[in-house]
């Protein structure tokens, strides 16, 4: 869990993670030099649960380097990034681990998700349509290019695969190229259960940083310099990220050529208006009654979230 100034929702997310029905894991918190009560909350939980390892950085290195840093501390066979403001159903880890055990060819397992607001009410239910389970790498790559949505970045991933891909970068939409490279190493498997709740609120990184430059500067403060990192470079790095992913992936020459054809078609399509966008950027719908369902799925019978 890489975190910076997450006091508002941190305890709730920690409760959801520590209340998982699968218990054989380590929860690593890397605090990016927070200036609020994040350290106090983290240390309080760490004192009560030996599965938590708390690491505080001396300075804010940016969100992307912090995500990469917490991965370097991982020691398990499987790995999952967790956000400090999201909620997690009690069986999320167990079902993902079971799925990966049952499908050794899969490199990532993820679950059904919905977007919730600050109070935990579902605002955007999400129907996952990405073809990331396709047996052929070019098919998975094409789907990730052309289909909207998906939070595979927060799936449970095989650690050895993560060590073979390039670390998460800090240009615009770097998370998309990162997930695309993972998909080139193997298929994903989805658990058909609603167990992941992505919280959308005014201080969420994407909302608090509405421009390309501010988002990239949040990922890495060095990107804030408009002379060294003009917008054209931030967008160019995005395209080159896909190119690099194709070149590094364990593909046959024919598969590599097919991926490059898909990338060329995608670039051509970007010149035309289209309507696809990420699920968390959609207008919210009024489903406040579903907040009870979310709390039930997350807390389970033990009611850890109270």
mmCIF file of C-alpha atoms in Angstrom, residues 71-231:
data_model
loop_
_atom_site.group_PDB
_atom_site.id
_atom_site.type_symbol
_atom_site.label_atom_id
_atom_site.label_comp_id
_atom_site.label_asym_id
_atom_site.label_seq_id
_atom_site.Cartn_x
_atom_site.Cartn_y
_atom_site.Cartn_z
ATOM 1 C CA UNK A 71 7.180 -3.743 -4.807
ATOM 2 C CA UNK A 72 10.933 -3.989 -4.172
ATOM 3 C CA UNK A 73 10.104 -4.806 -0.543
ATOM 4 C CA UNK A 74 7.768 -7.682 -1.453
ATOM 5 C CA UNK A 75 8.823 -11.217 -0.566
ATOM 6 C CA UNK A 76 5.800 -13.275 -1.550
ATOM 7 C CA UNK A 77 4.973 -15.435 -4.552
ATOM 8 C CA UNK A 78 2.058 -13.126 -5.406
ATOM 9 C CA UNK A 79 1.711 -9.359 -5.201
ATOM 10 C CA UNK A 80 -1.101 -6.815 -5.146
ATOM 11 C CA UNK A 81 -1.054 -3.039 -4.974
ATOM 12 C CA UNK A 82 -3.726 -1.669 -2.657
ATOM 13 C CA UNK A 83 -4.960 1.907 -2.565
ATOM 14 C CA UNK A 84 -5.487 3.614 0.783
ATOM 15 C CA UNK A 85 -8.971 4.843 -0.134
ATOM 16 C CA UNK A 86 -10.533 1.772 -1.768
ATOM 17 C CA UNK A 87 -12.561 -1.028 -0.196
ATOM 18 C CA UNK A 88 -12.069 -4.756 -0.616
ATOM 19 C CA UNK A 89 -14.535 -7.602 -0.210
ATOM 20 C CA UNK A 90 -13.536 -10.148 2.436
ATOM 21 C CA UNK A 91 -12.980 -12.922 -0.110
ATOM 22 C CA UNK A 92 -11.036 -10.871 -2.681
ATOM 23 C CA UNK A 93 -7.589 -12.284 -1.916
ATOM 24 C CA UNK A 94 -8.809 -15.839 -1.346
ATOM 25 C CA UNK A 95 -10.715 -16.000 -4.629
ATOM 26 C CA UNK A 96 -7.831 -14.492 -6.621
ATOM 27 C CA UNK A 97 -5.278 -16.868 -5.093
ATOM 28 C CA UNK A 98 -7.542 -19.847 -5.774
ATOM 29 C CA UNK A 99 -7.965 -18.710 -9.371
ATOM 30 C CA UNK A 100 -4.225 -18.388 -9.974
ATOM 31 C CA UNK A 101 -3.616 -21.790 -8.386
ATOM 32 C CA UNK A 102 -6.236 -23.321 -10.675
ATOM 33 C CA UNK A 103 -4.873 -21.605 -13.795
ATOM 34 C CA UNK A 104 -1.059 -21.726 -13.797
ATOM 35 C CA UNK A 105 -0.952 -20.103 -17.244
ATOM 36 C CA UNK A 106 -2.592 -16.938 -15.894
ATOM 37 C CA UNK A 107 -0.342 -14.094 -14.723
ATOM 38 C CA UNK A 108 -3.002 -11.948 -13.019
ATOM 39 C CA UNK A 109 -6.339 -12.502 -11.303
ATOM 40 C CA UNK A 110 -8.887 -9.777 -10.680
ATOM 41 C CA UNK A 111 -12.472 -9.471 -9.489
ATOM 42 C CA UNK A 112 -15.644 -7.593 -10.354
ATOM 43 C CA UNK A 113 -15.568 -3.938 -9.391
ATOM 44 C CA UNK A 114 -17.711 -0.884 -8.905
ATOM 45 C CA UNK A 115 -17.022 2.774 -8.229
ATOM 46 C CA UNK A 116 -18.150 4.105 -4.841
ATOM 47 C CA UNK A 117 -18.342 7.617 -3.434
ATOM 48 C CA UNK A 118 -16.903 8.983 -0.220
ATOM 49 C CA UNK A 119 -19.711 7.409 1.808
ATOM 50 C CA UNK A 120 -19.339 3.980 0.248
ATOM 51 C CA UNK A 121 -22.375 4.188 -2.047
ATOM 52 C CA UNK A 122 -22.073 2.599 -5.482
ATOM 53 C CA UNK A 123 -22.093 5.286 -8.176
ATOM 54 C CA UNK A 124 -20.902 3.354 -11.239
ATOM 55 C CA UNK A 125 -21.325 -0.412 -11.543
ATOM 56 C CA UNK A 126 -18.829 -1.771 -14.052
ATOM 57 C CA UNK A 127 -19.201 -4.528 -16.644
ATOM 58 C CA UNK A 128 -15.704 -5.779 -17.501
ATOM 59 C CA UNK A 129 -15.478 -6.356 -21.246
ATOM 60 C CA UNK A 130 -11.725 -6.507 -21.854
ATOM 61 C CA UNK A 131 -10.573 -9.666 -23.602
ATOM 62 C CA UNK A 132 -7.592 -10.138 -21.299
ATOM 63 C CA UNK A 133 -8.335 -13.853 -20.884
ATOM 64 C CA UNK A 134 -7.713 -14.498 -24.593
ATOM 65 C CA UNK A 135 -5.101 -17.221 -25.194
ATOM 66 C CA UNK A 136 -3.167 -15.133 -27.750
ATOM 67 C CA UNK A 137 -1.087 -12.140 -26.631
ATOM 68 C CA UNK A 138 -1.973 -9.909 -29.640
ATOM 69 C CA UNK A 139 -5.680 -10.349 -28.890
ATOM 70 C CA UNK A 140 -5.175 -9.301 -25.274
ATOM 71 C CA UNK A 141 -3.045 -6.350 -26.368
ATOM 72 C CA UNK A 142 -5.622 -5.160 -28.895
ATOM 73 C CA UNK A 143 -8.408 -5.294 -26.328
ATOM 74 C CA UNK A 144 -6.408 -3.221 -23.840
ATOM 75 C CA UNK A 145 -5.788 -0.625 -26.566
ATOM 76 C CA UNK A 146 -9.344 -0.240 -27.821
ATOM 77 C CA UNK A 147 -11.660 -1.144 -24.927
ATOM 78 C CA UNK A 148 -12.403 1.343 -22.113
ATOM 79 C CA UNK A 149 -12.130 0.794 -18.382
ATOM 80 C CA UNK A 150 -10.572 -1.912 -16.297
ATOM 81 C CA UNK A 151 -8.564 -1.823 -13.075
ATOM 82 C CA UNK A 152 -6.285 -4.763 -13.709
ATOM 83 C CA UNK A 153 -3.456 -2.744 -12.173
ATOM 84 C CA UNK A 154 -5.009 -3.613 -8.793
ATOM 85 C CA UNK A 155 -5.271 -7.331 -9.486
ATOM 86 C CA UNK A 156 -3.288 -10.080 -7.767
ATOM 87 C CA UNK A 157 -0.182 -10.589 -9.928
ATOM 88 C CA UNK A 158 2.535 -13.219 -10.019
ATOM 89 C CA UNK A 159 5.631 -11.602 -8.542
ATOM 90 C CA UNK A 160 8.025 -13.247 -11.002
ATOM 91 C CA UNK A 161 6.113 -11.688 -13.915
ATOM 92 C CA UNK A 162 6.259 -8.236 -12.331
ATOM 93 C CA UNK A 163 10.019 -8.590 -12.028
ATOM 94 C CA UNK A 164 10.254 -9.213 -15.778
ATOM 95 C CA UNK A 165 8.344 -6.110 -16.909
ATOM 96 C CA UNK A 166 9.513 -2.512 -16.869
ATOM 97 C CA UNK A 167 8.620 -0.665 -13.622
ATOM 98 C CA UNK A 168 5.660 1.679 -13.610
ATOM 99 C CA UNK A 169 6.596 4.969 -15.282
ATOM 100 C CA UNK A 170 5.275 8.507 -14.751
ATOM 101 C CA UNK A 171 4.140 9.756 -18.158
ATOM 102 C CA UNK A 172 0.478 10.246 -19.060
ATOM 103 C CA UNK A 173 -1.503 6.969 -18.769
ATOM 104 C CA UNK A 174 1.605 5.006 -17.774
ATOM 105 C CA UNK A 175 -0.648 2.539 -15.943
ATOM 106 C CA UNK A 176 -2.138 1.455 -19.265
ATOM 107 C CA UNK A 177 1.181 0.628 -20.889
ATOM 108 C CA UNK A 178 2.240 -1.126 -17.683
ATOM 109 C CA UNK A 179 -0.824 -3.404 -17.665
ATOM 110 C CA UNK A 180 -0.467 -4.000 -21.414
ATOM 111 C CA UNK A 181 3.066 -5.282 -20.910
ATOM 112 C CA UNK A 182 1.891 -7.640 -18.156
ATOM 113 C CA UNK A 183 -0.814 -8.953 -20.504
ATOM 114 C CA UNK A 184 1.806 -9.726 -23.142
ATOM 115 C CA UNK A 185 3.321 -12.223 -20.678
ATOM 116 C CA UNK A 186 0.124 -14.190 -20.132
ATOM 117 C CA UNK A 187 -3.673 -14.114 -19.797
ATOM 118 C CA UNK A 188 -5.679 -12.626 -16.949
ATOM 119 C CA UNK A 189 -8.471 -14.410 -15.117
ATOM 120 C CA UNK A 190 -11.483 -12.652 -13.642
ATOM 121 C CA UNK A 191 -13.343 -13.839 -10.576
ATOM 122 C CA UNK A 192 -17.027 -13.166 -11.427
ATOM 123 C CA UNK A 193 -17.809 -11.671 -8.036
ATOM 124 C CA UNK A 194 -18.164 -8.028 -7.009
ATOM 125 C CA UNK A 195 -15.343 -7.676 -4.482
ATOM 126 C CA UNK A 196 -13.427 -4.495 -5.385
ATOM 127 C CA UNK A 197 -14.783 -1.020 -4.709
ATOM 128 C CA UNK A 198 -12.794 1.854 -6.203
ATOM 129 C CA UNK A 199 -13.517 5.041 -4.287
ATOM 130 C CA UNK A 200 -14.058 8.258 -6.231
ATOM 131 C CA UNK A 201 -13.822 11.463 -4.195
ATOM 132 C CA UNK A 202 -12.641 15.066 -4.718
ATOM 133 C CA UNK A 203 -9.149 14.435 -3.313
ATOM 134 C CA UNK A 204 -8.486 11.310 -5.374
ATOM 135 C CA UNK A 205 -5.309 11.769 -7.409
ATOM 136 C CA UNK A 206 -7.091 11.932 -10.775
ATOM 137 C CA UNK A 207 -9.604 14.504 -9.482
ATOM 138 C CA UNK A 208 -7.119 16.631 -7.559
ATOM 139 C CA UNK A 209 -4.796 16.722 -10.575
ATOM 140 C CA UNK A 210 -7.063 17.377 -13.581
ATOM 141 C CA UNK A 211 -4.424 18.230 -16.201
ATOM 142 C CA UNK A 212 -1.853 16.029 -17.903
ATOM 143 C CA UNK A 213 1.008 17.957 -16.321
ATOM 144 C CA UNK A 214 -0.363 17.924 -12.760
ATOM 145 C CA UNK A 215 -1.143 14.220 -12.981
ATOM 146 C CA UNK A 216 2.346 13.437 -14.205
ATOM 147 C CA UNK A 217 3.888 15.682 -11.541
ATOM 148 C CA UNK A 218 1.908 13.753 -8.933
ATOM 149 C CA UNK A 219 3.369 10.526 -10.313
ATOM 150 C CA UNK A 220 6.888 11.999 -10.253
ATOM 151 C CA UNK A 221 7.736 15.609 -9.188
ATOM 152 C CA UNK A 222 10.431 15.762 -11.874
ATOM 153 C CA UNK A 223 7.689 15.735 -14.512
ATOM 154 C CA UNK A 224 6.523 19.169 -13.342
ATOM 155 C CA UNK A 225 9.300 20.885 -15.301
ATOM 156 C CA UNK A 226 7.665 22.035 -18.594
ATOM 157 C CA UNK A 227 11.021 22.507 -20.299
ATOM 158 C CA UNK A 228 12.425 19.048 -19.643
ATOM 159 C CA UNK A 229 9.012 17.378 -19.870
ATOM 160 C CA UNK A 230 6.770 19.293 -22.293
ATOM 161 C CA UNK A 231 3.289 17.883 -22.913
#
